[in-house]
Short mmCIF file of C-alpha atoms in Angstrom, two decimals:
data_model
loop_
_atom_site.label_atom_id
_atom_site.label_comp_id
_atom_site.label_asym_id
_atom_site.label_seq_id
_atom_site.Cartn_x
_atom_site.Cartn_y
_atom_site.Cartn_z
CA MET A 1 76.68 71.93 55.88
CA PRO A 2 81.05 72.45 55.26
CA GLU A 3 82.48 75.14 57.46
CA ARG A 4 83.12 78.22 55.81
CA ARG A 5 86.90 78.90 54.72
CA THR A 6 87.85 82.05 53.63
CA VAL A 7 91.37 82.67 51.80
CA ALA A 8 93.41 85.46 50.24
CA LEU A 9 96.26 85.55 47.86
CA VAL A 10 98.99 87.98 47.75
CA THR A 11 100.89 87.91 44.46
CA LEU A 12 104.19 89.64 44.56
CA GLY A 13 106.34 89.68 41.27
CA CYS A 14 105.35 89.22 37.89
CA ALA A 15 102.91 88.27 35.63
CA ARG A 16 104.01 84.81 35.48
CA ASN A 17 103.02 84.82 39.14
CA GLU A 18 99.52 86.65 38.53
CA VAL A 19 98.79 83.64 36.25
CA ASP A 20 100.26 81.01 39.31
CA SER A 21 97.89 82.94 41.55
CA GLU A 22 95.17 82.38 39.46
CA GLU A 23 95.23 78.48 39.18
CA LEU A 24 95.91 78.16 42.44
CA ALA A 25 92.55 80.35 43.29
CA GLY A 26 90.80 78.34 41.14
CA ARG A 27 92.01 74.89 42.73
CA LEU A 28 90.52 75.79 45.47
CA ALA A 29 87.63 77.89 44.99
CA ALA A 30 87.09 74.33 43.42
CA ASP A 31 87.64 72.55 46.42
CA GLY A 32 85.03 74.90 48.04
CA TRP A 33 86.91 77.55 49.59
CA GLU A 34 85.78 80.81 49.39
CA LEU A 35 88.30 84.00 48.12
CA VAL A 36 88.29 87.21 49.62
CA GLU A 37 90.16 90.12 49.04
CA ASN A 38 92.13 91.54 51.66
CA ALA A 39 94.29 88.86 53.48
CA GLU A 40 92.82 90.73 57.14
CA GLU A 41 89.67 88.58 56.14
CA ALA A 42 91.04 85.98 55.51
CA ASP A 43 91.35 82.26 57.84
CA VAL A 44 94.69 81.80 55.33
CA ALA A 45 96.74 84.09 54.01
CA VAL A 46 98.95 83.08 51.08
CA VAL A 47 101.98 85.02 50.06
CA ASN A 48 103.03 83.70 46.15
CA THR A 49 106.30 85.61 46.48
CA CYS A 50 109.06 86.42 44.24
CA GLY A 51 112.72 84.95 44.20
CA PHE A 52 114.36 86.71 41.26
CA VAL A 53 116.82 89.52 42.73
CA GLU A 54 117.75 90.75 45.80
CA ALA A 55 114.44 93.43 46.21
CA ALA A 56 112.24 91.22 45.05
CA LYS A 57 113.34 88.75 48.00
CA LYS A 58 113.22 91.42 50.52
CA ASP A 59 109.81 92.38 49.18
CA SER A 60 108.42 89.00 49.80
CA VAL A 61 109.83 88.73 53.30
CA ASP A 62 108.34 92.07 54.39
CA ALA A 63 104.81 90.71 53.02
CA LEU A 64 105.09 87.62 55.03
CA LEU A 65 105.80 89.32 57.95
CA GLU A 66 103.06 91.94 57.38
CA ALA A 67 100.57 89.13 56.88
CA ASN A 68 101.97 87.25 59.98
CA ASP A 69 101.04 90.52 61.95
CA LEU A 70 97.19 89.98 60.91
CA LYS A 71 96.99 86.74 63.33
CA ASP A 72 97.11 89.48 66.40
CA HIS A 73 94.62 91.41 65.49
CA GLY A 74 92.45 89.88 63.03
CA LYS A 75 90.60 87.34 61.53
CA THR A 76 93.89 85.62 59.91
CA GLN A 77 94.98 82.38 61.64
CA ALA A 78 97.67 81.32 59.36
CA VAL A 79 100.13 82.85 56.95
CA VAL A 80 101.59 80.26 53.88
CA ALA A 81 104.33 81.56 51.33
CA VAL A 82 104.44 80.19 48.04
CA GLY A 83 106.26 81.04 44.50
CA CYS A 84 109.48 81.28 43.51
CA MET A 85 111.20 82.35 47.01
CA ALA A 86 109.29 78.90 48.20
CA GLU A 87 110.30 76.97 45.90
CA ARG A 88 113.82 78.36 45.28
CA TYR A 89 114.58 78.16 49.35
CA GLY A 90 111.89 75.78 50.96
CA LYS A 91 113.17 74.54 54.11
CA GLU A 92 115.93 77.06 54.53
CA LEU A 93 113.34 79.92 54.28
CA ALA A 94 110.99 77.88 56.69
CA GLU A 95 113.99 78.15 59.25
CA ALA A 96 115.10 81.79 58.85
CA LEU A 97 111.03 82.49 58.67
CA PRO A 98 109.02 81.10 61.55
CA GLU A 99 106.18 82.95 61.11
CA ALA A 100 105.71 81.77 57.86
CA ASP A 101 103.07 78.64 58.76
CA GLY A 102 104.10 76.39 55.68
CA VAL A 103 106.01 76.88 52.87
CA LEU A 104 105.02 75.01 50.28
CA GLY A 105 107.19 74.28 46.48
CA PHE A 106 105.53 74.04 43.22
CA ASP A 107 104.92 70.27 43.76
CA ASP A 108 102.35 71.20 46.74
CA TYR A 109 99.64 73.16 44.13
CA ALA A 110 98.04 70.03 42.65
CA ASP A 111 97.17 69.39 46.86
CA ILE A 112 97.10 72.81 47.91
CA SER A 113 93.15 72.34 49.58
CA ASN A 114 94.38 69.90 51.60
CA ARG A 115 97.65 71.91 52.49
CA LEU A 116 95.82 74.50 54.15
CA GLN A 117 93.23 72.84 55.46
CA THR A 118 96.29 71.02 57.42
CA ILE A 119 98.02 74.19 58.42
CA LEU A 120 94.49 75.93 59.33
CA ASN A 121 93.65 72.54 61.48
CA GLY A 122 97.07 73.80 63.28
CA GLY A 123 99.31 70.72 61.85
CA SER A 124 102.60 70.94 59.72
CA VAL A 125 103.01 70.22 56.31
CA GLU A 126 106.99 69.41 55.88
CA ALA A 127 108.28 72.28 53.80
CA HIS A 128 109.95 70.97 50.76
CA THR A 129 113.88 70.47 49.92
CA PRO A 130 114.85 72.79 46.78
CA ARG A 131 115.87 70.60 43.71
CA ASP A 132 117.31 71.62 40.72
CA ARG A 133 114.05 71.33 38.44
CA ARG A 134 116.26 71.01 35.33
CA LYS A 135 116.50 67.28 36.32
CA LEU A 136 112.72 66.27 36.20
CA LEU A 137 112.81 66.97 32.45
CA PRO A 138 114.62 65.00 29.69
CA LEU A 139 117.44 67.14 27.91
CA SER A 140 116.23 66.69 24.30
CA PRO A 141 112.81 69.13 24.28
CA VAL A 142 111.18 66.68 21.84
CA GLU A 143 111.02 64.01 24.74
CA ARG A 144 109.57 66.63 27.62
CA GLN A 145 105.85 66.30 26.37
CA GLU A 146 105.13 63.14 27.76
CA ALA A 147 107.46 63.11 30.66
CA ALA A 148 106.13 66.87 31.88
CA ALA A 149 102.57 64.80 32.55
CA ALA A 150 104.53 63.57 35.62
CA VAL A 151 106.35 67.40 36.43
CA ALA A 152 104.68 69.91 38.54
CA LEU A 153 104.30 73.18 35.98
CA PRO A 154 102.44 75.92 37.36
CA GLY A 155 100.21 77.32 35.15
CA HIS A 156 100.04 73.73 33.25
CA GLY A 157 97.32 72.11 34.76
CA ASP A 158 98.62 68.68 35.67
CA ALA A 159 97.06 64.82 34.18
CA ALA A 160 95.22 64.25 37.29
CA GLU A 161 93.72 67.71 38.04
CA ALA A 162 90.34 66.95 36.05
CA PRO A 163 89.02 64.88 33.54
CA VAL A 164 88.68 65.84 29.71
CA ASP A 165 85.35 66.96 30.30
CA ALA A 166 84.73 69.70 32.81
CA PRO A 167 82.37 69.16 35.99
CA ALA A 168 78.77 70.60 36.00
CA ASP A 169 78.82 71.78 38.96
CA LEU A 170 81.67 73.94 38.91
CA PRO A 171 81.47 77.09 40.93
CA GLU A 172 80.65 80.27 38.46
CA GLY A 173 83.86 82.17 37.52
CA LEU A 174 85.53 78.93 37.57
CA ALA A 175 87.80 78.35 33.87
CA PRO A 176 86.68 74.29 32.80
CA ALA A 177 89.48 72.13 32.32
CA SER A 178 89.60 71.84 28.28
CA GLY A 179 92.57 68.90 28.21
CA PRO A 180 94.54 66.61 30.58
CA ARG A 181 97.02 69.34 31.59
CA ALA A 182 94.50 72.84 31.20
CA PRO A 183 93.87 74.09 34.66
CA LEU A 184 91.60 75.43 36.83
CA ARG A 185 91.66 79.09 37.22
CA ARG A 186 89.49 82.05 39.24
CA ARG A 187 90.38 85.56 38.25
CA LEU A 188 91.34 87.93 41.01
CA ASP A 189 90.87 91.27 39.95
CA THR A 190 88.01 92.74 37.04
CA SER A 191 90.68 94.11 35.26
CA PRO A 192 90.19 94.32 30.74
CA VAL A 193 93.49 92.12 30.34
CA ALA A 194 94.98 89.30 31.27
CA SER A 195 98.24 87.27 31.02
CA VAL A 196 97.86 83.69 29.12
CA LYS A 197 100.66 81.52 30.16
CA LEU A 198 102.47 80.21 26.69
CA ALA A 199 104.96 78.12 28.48
CA SER A 200 106.88 77.60 31.77
CA GLY A 201 110.55 77.21 32.18
CA CYS A 202 114.19 78.12 30.48
CA ASP A 203 116.98 75.83 28.46
CA ARG A 204 119.02 79.43 28.31
CA ARG A 205 121.92 79.36 30.51
CA CYS A 206 122.42 82.88 30.88
CA SER A 207 125.45 83.12 33.83
CA PHE A 208 123.54 86.10 36.12
CA CYS A 209 119.94 84.41 36.48
CA ALA A 210 119.09 81.53 38.84
CA ILE A 211 115.58 81.04 37.44
CA PRO A 212 115.92 77.61 34.94
CA SER A 213 116.85 76.27 38.27
CA PHE A 214 113.72 76.36 39.82
CA ARG A 215 111.56 77.07 37.04
CA GLY A 216 112.70 74.20 35.48
CA SER A 217 113.51 73.28 31.28
CA PHE A 218 110.85 74.24 29.09
CA VAL A 219 108.04 73.14 28.39
CA SER A 220 105.01 74.90 26.14
CA ARG A 221 101.55 74.79 26.43
CA ARG A 222 99.22 73.10 23.66
CA PRO A 223 97.74 75.55 21.61
CA SER A 224 94.16 74.57 22.35
CA ASP A 225 94.80 75.28 25.52
CA VAL A 226 96.40 78.12 25.10
CA LEU A 227 93.26 78.61 22.88
CA ASN A 228 90.96 77.45 25.26
CA GLU A 229 91.81 79.31 28.11
CA THR A 230 92.02 82.91 25.87
CA ARG A 231 88.28 81.68 24.91
CA TRP A 232 87.18 81.49 28.58
CA LEU A 233 88.74 84.88 29.32
CA ALA A 234 86.66 86.72 26.99
CA GLU A 235 83.93 85.24 28.01
CA GLN A 236 84.90 86.83 31.83
CA GLY A 237 85.26 90.33 30.04
CA VAL A 238 88.69 90.06 29.01
CA LYS A 239 89.56 92.62 26.27
CA GLU A 240 93.65 91.94 26.23
CA VAL A 241 95.28 89.22 26.39
CA MET A 242 99.11 89.02 27.45
CA LEU A 243 101.37 85.92 26.56
CA VAL A 244 103.82 84.98 28.98
CA SER A 245 106.57 82.82 29.56
CA GLU A 246 110.32 82.62 30.74
CA ASN A 247 111.23 82.81 26.78
CA ASN A 248 108.38 82.94 24.12
CA THR A 249 110.48 83.23 21.53
CA SER A 250 111.02 79.44 22.41
CA TYR A 251 107.38 78.46 22.22
CA GLY A 252 106.92 75.11 20.09
CA LYS A 253 110.39 74.06 20.02
CA ASP A 254 108.97 70.77 22.28
CA LEU A 255 106.13 70.23 19.97
CA GLY A 256 108.46 70.28 17.11
CA ASP A 257 107.43 73.31 15.58
CA ILE A 258 109.52 76.16 16.60
CA ARG A 259 107.21 78.91 14.34
CA LEU A 260 104.24 77.54 16.43
CA LEU A 261 103.98 80.88 17.84
CA GLU A 262 103.38 82.26 14.16
CA SER A 263 100.78 80.50 13.96
CA LEU A 264 99.21 80.47 16.86
CA LEU A 265 99.08 84.66 16.90
CA PRO A 266 95.96 84.83 14.06
CA ASP A 267 94.04 82.54 16.05
CA LEU A 268 94.09 83.88 19.51
CA ALA A 269 93.42 87.60 17.72
CA SER A 270 90.11 85.80 15.95
CA VAL A 271 88.64 85.02 19.53
CA ASP A 272 85.71 86.44 20.01
CA GLY A 273 85.74 89.61 22.24
CA ILE A 274 89.29 89.85 22.26
CA GLU A 275 90.99 92.99 20.92
CA ARG A 276 94.50 92.97 21.97
CA VAL A 277 97.20 90.15 21.66
CA ARG A 278 100.32 91.02 23.12
CA VAL A 279 103.58 88.71 23.13
CA SER A 280 106.43 90.23 25.81
CA TYR A 281 109.67 88.54 26.73
CA LEU A 282 111.43 87.87 23.50
CA GLN A 283 114.85 86.85 22.88
CA PRO A 284 116.34 88.83 20.30
CA ALA A 285 118.85 85.64 19.53
CA GLU A 286 115.84 83.77 18.64
CA MET A 287 113.58 86.61 16.67
CA ARG A 288 112.89 85.51 13.29
CA PRO A 289 111.70 87.12 10.01
CA GLY A 290 108.37 85.27 10.35
CA LEU A 291 107.70 86.14 13.87
CA ILE A 292 108.48 90.01 13.29
CA ASP A 293 106.21 89.89 10.10
CA VAL A 294 103.23 87.92 12.56
CA LEU A 295 104.01 90.72 15.07
CA THR A 296 103.91 93.54 12.94
CA SER A 297 100.92 92.71 10.17
CA THR A 298 98.15 90.62 11.97
CA GLU A 299 95.52 92.33 12.97
CA LYS A 300 94.54 92.45 16.60
CA VAL A 301 97.89 91.44 17.29
CA VAL A 302 100.27 94.58 18.63
CA PRO A 303 103.66 95.88 17.20
CA TYR A 304 105.20 95.73 20.64
CA PHE A 305 108.51 94.25 21.54
CA ASP A 306 109.79 93.34 25.12
CA LEU A 307 113.47 92.61 24.07
CA SER A 308 115.54 91.08 26.95
CA PHE A 309 118.75 93.16 25.48
CA GLN A 310 120.28 92.81 29.23
CA HIS A 311 123.66 94.68 27.17
CA SER A 312 125.05 95.73 24.39
CA ALA A 313 128.79 95.45 24.46
CA PRO A 314 129.92 91.84 23.41
CA ASP A 315 132.63 90.94 26.16
CA VAL A 316 129.63 91.67 28.42
CA LEU A 317 127.36 89.98 26.74
CA ARG A 318 129.52 86.97 26.67
CA ALA A 319 130.09 87.06 29.47
CA MET A 320 126.65 86.63 30.21
CA ARG A 321 126.66 83.76 27.81
CA ARG A 322 124.61 85.98 25.64
CA PHE A 323 124.68 87.04 22.14
CA GLY A 324 124.92 89.74 20.24
CA ASP A 325 125.91 93.57 20.29
CA THR A 326 124.79 97.05 19.87
CA ASP A 327 125.12 97.36 15.91
CA ARG A 328 123.08 93.61 15.54
CA PHE A 329 120.38 95.25 17.82
CA LEU A 330 119.70 98.46 16.45
CA GLU A 331 119.68 96.28 12.70
CA LEU A 332 117.05 94.39 14.44
CA LEU A 333 114.99 97.31 16.09
CA GLU A 334 115.57 98.92 12.37
CA THR A 335 114.10 95.78 10.98
CA ILE A 336 110.92 96.20 13.24
CA ARG A 337 109.80 99.73 12.70
CA SER A 338 110.61 99.17 9.13
CA LYS A 339 107.58 96.74 8.97
CA ALA A 340 105.79 98.86 11.74
CA PRO A 341 106.95 102.68 12.05
CA THR A 342 105.09 103.38 15.04
CA ALA A 343 106.29 99.68 17.22
CA GLY A 344 106.63 99.39 20.77
CA ALA A 345 109.92 99.08 22.15
CA ARG A 346 111.10 97.53 25.90
CA SER A 347 114.22 96.08 27.65
CA ASN A 348 115.95 95.81 30.45
CA PHE A 349 119.57 96.41 30.85
CA ILE A 350 122.12 94.99 33.72
CA VAL A 351 125.00 97.40 34.94
CA GLY A 352 128.04 97.01 36.94
CA PHE A 353 128.42 92.77 35.63
CA PRO A 354 131.82 91.38 37.06
CA GLY A 355 134.92 92.71 34.43
CA GLU A 356 132.25 95.24 32.89
CA THR A 357 134.69 97.93 31.85
CA GLU A 358 134.43 101.95 31.16
CA ALA A 359 134.28 101.20 27.58
CA ASP A 360 131.68 98.85 28.11
CA PHE A 361 129.53 101.02 29.79
CA ALA A 362 129.95 103.49 26.98
CA GLU A 363 129.15 100.86 24.60
CA LEU A 364 126.07 100.10 26.26
CA GLU A 365 125.07 103.89 26.97
CA ARG A 366 125.33 104.36 22.50
CA PHE A 367 122.97 101.62 22.54
CA ILE A 368 120.23 103.12 24.19
CA THR A 369 120.95 106.44 22.96
CA HIS A 370 119.90 105.17 19.39
CA ALA A 371 117.72 102.70 20.88
CA ARG A 372 114.69 104.89 21.13
CA LEU A 373 112.85 102.52 23.13
CA ASP A 374 109.41 103.02 24.50
CA ALA A 375 110.40 101.76 28.33
CA ILE A 376 113.83 100.67 29.81
CA GLY A 377 114.56 98.82 33.03
CA VAL A 378 117.60 99.55 34.54
CA PHE A 379 119.02 97.45 37.29
CA GLY A 380 122.32 97.02 39.20
CA TYR A 381 123.87 93.86 39.30
CA SER A 382 124.33 91.66 42.34
CA ASP A 383 125.36 87.90 43.13
CA GLU A 384 122.46 85.75 42.82
CA ASP A 385 122.91 82.27 44.67
CA GLY A 386 123.61 79.21 42.33
CA THR A 387 124.71 81.37 39.31
CA GLU A 388 128.06 80.98 37.05
CA ALA A 389 128.71 84.80 37.53
CA ALA A 390 128.56 84.69 41.39
CA THR A 391 131.74 82.80 41.40
CA TYR A 392 133.08 85.14 38.78
CA GLU A 393 136.38 87.40 39.24
CA HIS A 394 136.18 90.89 38.73
CA LYS A 395 133.94 91.81 40.85
CA LEU A 396 133.41 95.51 40.36
CA ASP A 397 133.02 97.80 43.69
CA GLN A 398 129.44 98.13 44.90
CA ASP A 399 130.10 102.27 44.90
CA VAL A 400 130.90 101.40 41.12
CA VAL A 401 127.95 99.96 40.48
CA ASP A 402 125.69 102.23 42.04
CA GLU A 403 126.91 105.22 40.09
CA ARG A 404 126.59 103.17 37.19
CA LEU A 405 122.97 102.40 38.25
CA ALA A 406 122.12 106.19 39.01
CA HIS A 407 123.86 107.60 35.70
CA LEU A 408 121.96 105.06 33.22
CA SER A 409 118.63 105.42 35.08
CA ARG A 410 118.64 109.08 34.82
CA LEU A 411 119.21 108.33 31.09
CA ALA A 412 117.18 105.98 30.47
CA GLU A 413 114.29 108.53 32.20
CA GLU A 414 115.42 111.24 29.78
CA LEU A 415 114.90 109.30 26.83
CA THR A 416 112.19 107.24 27.55
CA ALA A 417 110.60 110.81 28.25
CA GLN A 418 111.91 112.04 24.70
CA ARG A 419 110.38 108.80 22.54
CA ALA A 420 106.89 109.67 24.34
CA GLU A 421 107.61 113.11 23.09
CA GLU A 422 108.06 112.00 19.05
CA ARG A 423 104.24 110.49 19.52
CA ILE A 424 102.94 113.39 20.20
CA GLY A 425 100.60 113.82 16.94
CA GLU A 426 99.91 109.84 16.70
CA THR A 427 96.52 108.72 16.57
CA LEU A 428 95.87 105.50 19.24
CA GLU A 429 93.34 102.68 19.67
CA VAL A 430 93.21 102.58 23.84
CA LEU A 431 92.27 100.04 25.86
CA VAL A 432 90.24 101.98 28.97
CA GLU A 433 91.61 100.69 32.44
CA SER A 434 90.38 102.27 34.92
CA LEU A 435 89.09 105.85 36.63
CA ASP A 436 91.67 107.55 38.64
CA GLU A 437 90.68 110.23 40.97
CA GLU A 438 93.37 112.97 40.57
CA ASP A 439 93.77 111.82 36.47
CA GLY A 440 90.56 110.55 35.54
CA TRP A 441 90.55 107.59 33.08
CA ILE A 442 93.29 105.97 32.23
CA GLY A 443 94.18 103.57 29.45
CA ARG A 444 96.99 102.38 27.50
CA ALA A 445 98.22 102.03 23.94
CA ALA A 446 99.43 99.02 21.69
CA HIS A 447 103.24 99.82 22.52
CA GLN A 448 102.17 100.16 26.62
CA ALA A 449 102.27 96.67 28.43
CA PRO A 450 100.61 96.78 31.64
CA GLU A 451 102.39 98.14 34.38
CA THR A 452 105.96 98.46 33.00
CA ASP A 453 105.32 100.97 29.91
CA GLY A 454 103.35 104.24 31.41
CA GLN A 455 100.33 104.65 30.20
CA VAL A 456 97.99 106.82 28.69
CA VAL A 457 95.77 109.68 30.63
CA LEU A 458 92.84 110.28 28.26
CA THR A 459 90.91 113.84 27.98
CA THR A 460 88.46 115.70 25.44
CA ALA A 461 88.60 118.91 23.23
CA ASP A 462 87.46 121.24 25.79
CA GLY A 463 89.60 119.62 28.85
CA THR A 464 86.76 117.37 30.29
CA SER A 465 86.68 113.95 31.53
CA PRO A 466 85.39 111.68 28.71
CA ASP A 467 82.61 109.08 29.74
CA LEU A 468 83.89 105.82 28.93
CA ALA A 469 83.83 102.51 30.88
CA PRO A 470 86.79 99.73 31.45
CA GLY A 471 87.11 98.00 28.76
CA ARG A 472 85.99 99.91 25.90
CA MET A 473 88.41 100.84 22.97
CA VAL A 474 89.03 104.51 21.98
CA SER A 475 90.85 106.07 19.41
CA ALA A 476 92.47 109.14 20.78
CA LYS A 477 94.85 111.86 19.63
CA VAL A 478 98.03 112.11 22.03
CA VAL A 479 98.89 115.92 22.66
CA GLY A 480 100.94 115.96 25.98
CA THR A 481 103.07 114.02 27.68
CA GLU A 482 103.74 113.42 31.34
CA GLY A 483 107.64 112.16 31.64
CA VAL A 484 106.82 108.12 29.46
CA ASP A 485 102.78 108.80 30.01
CA LEU A 486 100.81 110.20 27.33
CA VAL A 487 97.85 112.95 27.28
CA ALA A 488 95.35 112.15 24.17
CA GLU A 489 92.02 113.74 23.26
CA CYS A 490 89.47 111.35 22.59
CA LEU A 491 87.99 111.01 19.05
CA PHE A 492 84.70 109.53 19.73
CA GLU A 493 83.69 110.18 15.57
CA GLU A 494 86.67 108.55 14.61
CA ALA A 495 86.53 105.41 17.20
CA GLY A 496 83.25 103.87 15.98
CA ARG A 497 83.00 101.96 18.98
#
């Protein structure tokens, strides 16, 4: 009987990383590893790092050091870094952080089991040398699909991973391969919500962003793989799927149909068991009338718009190598709300970008004051290795960046709280997610994405906690707010399920 091997995956960063962790879990489970929830109970702790901004990188290093401490007083024998920070820095990270017993890049994922076994046995696996992953695929999007079979794309699977027909002896709870690039996948929690990767990489060249250099050029997954994975998730009890990638509005351009998302969404919404389909990461400059129509009129596809505005002053946007301005962005939001008045909208913004004037900052204030966004993320600019903006002149003093960040954050908090108050009296369809010891049953409405956009605290007319369960959809009327969070009374008779 093979020796028992245990592994825990610690995931940091965005929903895309969560999908990647579940792919790694699937590969490991298929090779006989036992997945455990807590790192202190595992032979190997695998930390899926984030390498987006300085704060995220610090969190990743802290998580690796925390896992390393377990080697002194727990079961853990090895700590391994994977994910974006590991991919982005490779050997540099391995040299700076000797506490990590391995630093593995995306190219190691297909053989993750053997890599971990080697490390667990006391051997060493050479940390990879980082490279610009955009150069691994043809410049022309339509030429990429065939070439992509030879490139590691986390969340896509790989051509040699599994036969088209899944083996009959896959461990229970493991997603079967449904095609030559369909990934194995093992769920790491029991949430009724799961992300599905729509594509990987990005072709945009925003001057502040390093993601394309280590995630590579944009590559769409085939609709059949997305559909089959969604069907499997529904069989696992998932009620809501959230489509994730670096840029969902580009989906299909390398498959010969830039409008492929518009035809895929109704198919996903019709999957048995799925109650809600959500699309994240939308680029304002790429929004199409047809896509807006599908997002606002398709049953079970929520009218939710996660729009990456980043700023609204034209000069700053041009320096960011982005497009648009305050009035065009407001017009886009007005178009959306003319079709779906209660549609959810959120965005992130960077303040203190090199050359940002007081007038530019005032223009950004004007935009968010009139945009009526449900959720707003604000970040202070910082140089990122290898980006064009890091070479720009006219950098703002850090105290100016900090002051603008604090000011806009306060304004954003006030405005999103006001937007929440506007929803008092609305009747929402709420997906029940968890039972909180203090607040009772917690769920999310159509305008609220997981982790980022607030939640709904569910109650009854007499103030008692309702009798609910995770995964249930209930109708509820908003009766109060707590910042961006809503308090809503369940309408069981109207819910009908």
